[in-house]
Amino acid sequence: MKMKKIYLLIVIFAITFNVNKLFSQLIDEENPRIKEMKNEWMEQSHRIEKPFNWKLIEFSNQAAFQFDLINKMSKTDKPLQVNNKFADGLITAEWIEKGSNNLAGRIHTADIDFDNNIIYAASSGGNVWKGDINGSDWKCLNNSLKFPDIRAVKFKLVNNANRVMIAKNGQTGFYFTENEGITWKSATGLENAANWGNIKRAVFGADFIALLINEWDYTAWKSITSVYISNDNGNSFYRSSYNNLSQNVCDIWCDESTNNFYFLNGDTLNQISNLGKINKQSIYNSSINKVKFRLLKGSVNNSVLSLITAGNQGDSTFFYESSDYGKNWLLKSSVKCNTFETNSFHVSKINKNIIAIGGVEVYKTYDGGVVWNKQNGWGEYYNDIKTKLHADIPSINSFIDKQGNEAFTVGTDGGLYISYDQLKSVNNISLNNLNVSQYYSSYSYKGKTGITFAGAQDQGFQKSIIDSGSTLKFEQTISGDYGHLTSSDGGDHLWTVYPGFAMLYWNINNPVMNAAFWNFEGKNWLWMPPIVADYSDPTSAFIASGGSTSNITNLWRLTQNGNNIENYIYSYDFSEGNGGNKITAIAQSPINYSYMYVMTDNNVFYNSTNDGDSWNKLDSFKTPGNHYFYGNCIIPSSKVLGRIWIFGSNYSSPGAYVSNDNGKSFIKIDSGLAKTLIYKAAISEDEKFIFAATEAGPFVYSVEKNLWYNISNEISPQQTFWSVEYLKESKIARFVTYGRGIWDFKVNSYSGIDENEIEIKNNPELNVYPNPVTKSALIKFNLSKNTIGKLSIFSLEGKLIKELKSGIFESGENEINFNLNSEKNIQNGIYLCVLYLDGKSYFTKIIVNKD
């Protein structure tokens, strides 16, 4: 759901189990500026040397992990053995899933197997789920193998095997499993699109699969829109046709009972067979050309085909119908709503007059568009989560059962719904262990075991009061997006932020839980600004909510006054007259509360020794390249005053540092850390280990060994890990993910390194000589052991230019030749050389400057 502003807050009241629910009237659903602020923050915080793109690096991190995991899967048809020893044997631990088990996040699309009453769902976190059609017995089929941006999921019986297939947009590809996700296989023939491309649509006919893909033509050096066809149930694909048009004006659709599909490309509609033969072609001249983004659906009734297109124009969607195979198109209707995603528009497969479109909410018509009705207002969900749709609608689908009846599914930002009466009513089937919550932050109450709070993406501020040892059930107390949960008294007073206001909860463990709010009064604040509770007064917190004017940057102190929150603005201007610098991290010493710390987005560190009344600007970072660091988190030591750790972007400069002199100087501590962004870090009780939640997964740092370790295993999910807290009493590092909920890294023991457990590790440094490359170059790196890997050259846009080697790299020095004479399509410019090895990616810059 788009970010919202609070205008009216209604009184808190007690409900069952003494849990309180806060209902609010929220408006301004679209608020595009908040969305822009989030995108700006994402780009700025993932700071990287220009002209490189952090998304390409994270693509490489994920691809390296998947390359390694799929290689392991290919060697067995059994689940991979779980390893519970981490960090060279320093830690013995287990991963435990904590939920939420009842408040699902975004679902992209779904499919139904009526023969077995099974439903398949694809989540925003890149996971495929299998469950009973009534919403029970959900099981994740690819927990450790993320498939980003799934556009289609399909079940089919193939050679007596239950095959589940997915088409994914992120790292474009088509994958399938026939053993409940123990192994996944990828289709052949899509290598060019996988190098650079995206899937708009996948359709499944009687005996074929067709994909509409935007890919790169490396010969003509331009993007093209292509159709790929598979006649062997997704084992392989071939390209049947392509054009130079924008993918926005193209779409495909098929009647699933036939072996033909329709390809709408600009002003032409082709009927194409599963063999790629064009059976019919219609060229039209219609007002349909006015719409900039076109979607194609069809409906068949008594063998009569009706094709319907939907196109966004301004804030409305227009619908056109053709009953003569695309020769003529007539304006059917329009509705003031834009599609949320490609799959957000649907026409009944058996009744052309039943049309549904999903934006923030679902609009539907039963008479071909004469009358449109809203399914329900987004706010109705909070009073009735079982039968009212959550806001934001990525998909609407329908399926015909064995009796010829049609069932609809609706994917939302709050889970999956099903309807058996053409959307007259819906039923939420994601209330029981469809664990796809998207979290920004968590806080575990210290006063009573079992109370946990979480801030979610579009599923609000949540509270769980009972921990039975399995996954947690949460209740949403207020809707929206919440992060940076913080408390200085164990959770009796709990602060958090929403894009636009700060919130304080108190009396958390009492039957009546109270809340107070403070709308940001500052100017030029970050999307979700940092806030930390004051150690000296738990009813107060420090927040970076912009400056008193748009030209300065201030630190603010919020203090509870009854049911209100008052603010105090510190006078110091952290922008130093620049006007654009913003505070990105705040901390207070747990030893001496007068010691405070601030980082700004121009990589400047400040300290104060007098409660923030005055500040010292420290020249902590003088070495070249450190201006690429963006600080997200500051951890002051609870044992040594003046010792501080800071964490942030690790792409083009170190992403972790330690200071032993109160921030006057910092020492980098990034050995073993992936090239990624650290969102949040938390430290163990003895300060020997630091756990980090990163874009590339969970990591731990051994202070004694000065080394980072990836602590993923066969149980933990492959996701973005957004936050982490350390529960000292139970030795748990509690991580939150953006797609698979909360996960505990439960430490059973800390110990010294077991020499028998130490694995010889590769730590290659890529070197290119000569660089710039004029004719050819040698790419050199040393390995400590023989390892299966891959070495590739990418453009800065993420296009695969050349795969130099895939297979076994031998121990010792490796030399790979990069010859420009055989690569005619490589132009002068900057490229990225990436090595996938041991589930990690390593990269270096290559400059091409032909003679």
CSV table of N, CA and C in Angstrom, one decimal, residues 645-647 654-658 667-671 673 690 701 706-708:
chain,number,residue,atom,x,y,z
A,645,TRP,N,31.5,0.9,17.0
A,645,TRP,CA,31.5,0.3,15.7
A,645,TRP,C,30.5,1.0,14.8
A,646,ILE,N,30.8,1.1,13.6
A,646,ILE,CA,29.8,1.7,12.6
A,646,ILE,C,29.7,0.8,11.4
A,647,PHE,N,28.5,0.8,10.8
A,647,PHE,CA,28.2,-0.1,9.7
A,647,PHE,C,27.4,0.6,8.6
A,654,PRO,N,35.2,0.1,2.6
A,654,PRO,CA,34.8,-0.7,3.7
A,654,PRO,C,33.4,-0.4,4.3
A,655,GLY,N,32.7,-1.4,4.7
A,655,GLY,CA,31.3,-1.2,5.2
A,655,GLY,C,31.2,-1.3,6.7
A,656,ALA,N,32.4,-1.6,7.3
A,656,ALA,CA,32.4,-1.7,8.8
A,656,ALA,C,33.7,-1.2,9.4
A,657,TYR,N,33.6,-0.5,10.5
A,657,TYR,CA,34.8,0.1,11.1
A,657,TYR,C,34.6,0.1,12.6
A,658,VAL,N,35.8,0.2,13.3
A,658,VAL,CA,35.8,0.3,14.7
A,658,VAL,C,36.7,1.5,15.1
A,667,ILE,N,39.2,2.2,12.2
A,667,ILE,CA,39.9,1.1,11.5
A,667,ILE,C,38.9,0.3,10.8
A,668,LYS,N,39.2,-0.1,9.5
A,668,LYS,CA,38.3,-0.9,8.8
A,668,LYS,C,38.3,-2.3,9.3
A,669,ILE,N,37.1,-3.0,9.3
A,669,ILE,CA,37.0,-4.4,9.7
A,669,ILE,C,36.1,-5.1,8.7
A,670,ASP,N,36.5,-5.2,7.5
A,670,ASP,CA,35.6,-5.7,6.5
A,670,ASP,C,36.0,-7.0,5.9
A,671,SER,N,37.1,-7.6,6.4
A,671,SER,CA,37.6,-8.8,5.8
A,671,SER,C,36.6,-10.0,5.9
A,673,LEU,N,33.6,-9.9,4.5
A,673,LEU,CA,32.3,-9.3,4.3
A,673,LEU,C,31.9,-9.2,2.8
A,690,ILE,N,29.6,-9.8,16.5
A,690,ILE,CA,28.6,-8.8,16.0
A,690,ILE,C,27.8,-9.4,14.8
A,701,TYR,N,30.5,-11.2,12.7
A,701,TYR,CA,31.9,-10.8,12.8
A,701,TYR,C,32.5,-11.3,14.1
A,706,ASN,N,38.9,-10.9,13.8
A,706,ASN,CA,38.8,-9.8,12.8
A,706,ASN,C,38.4,-10.3,11.4
A,707,LEU,N,37.3,-11.1,11.5
A,707,LEU,CA,36.8,-11.8,10.2
A,707,LEU,C,35.3,-11.9,10.2
A,708,TRP,N,34.7,-11.7,9.1
A,708,TRP,CA,33.3,-11.8,8.9
A,708,TRP,C,33.0,-13.2,8.3
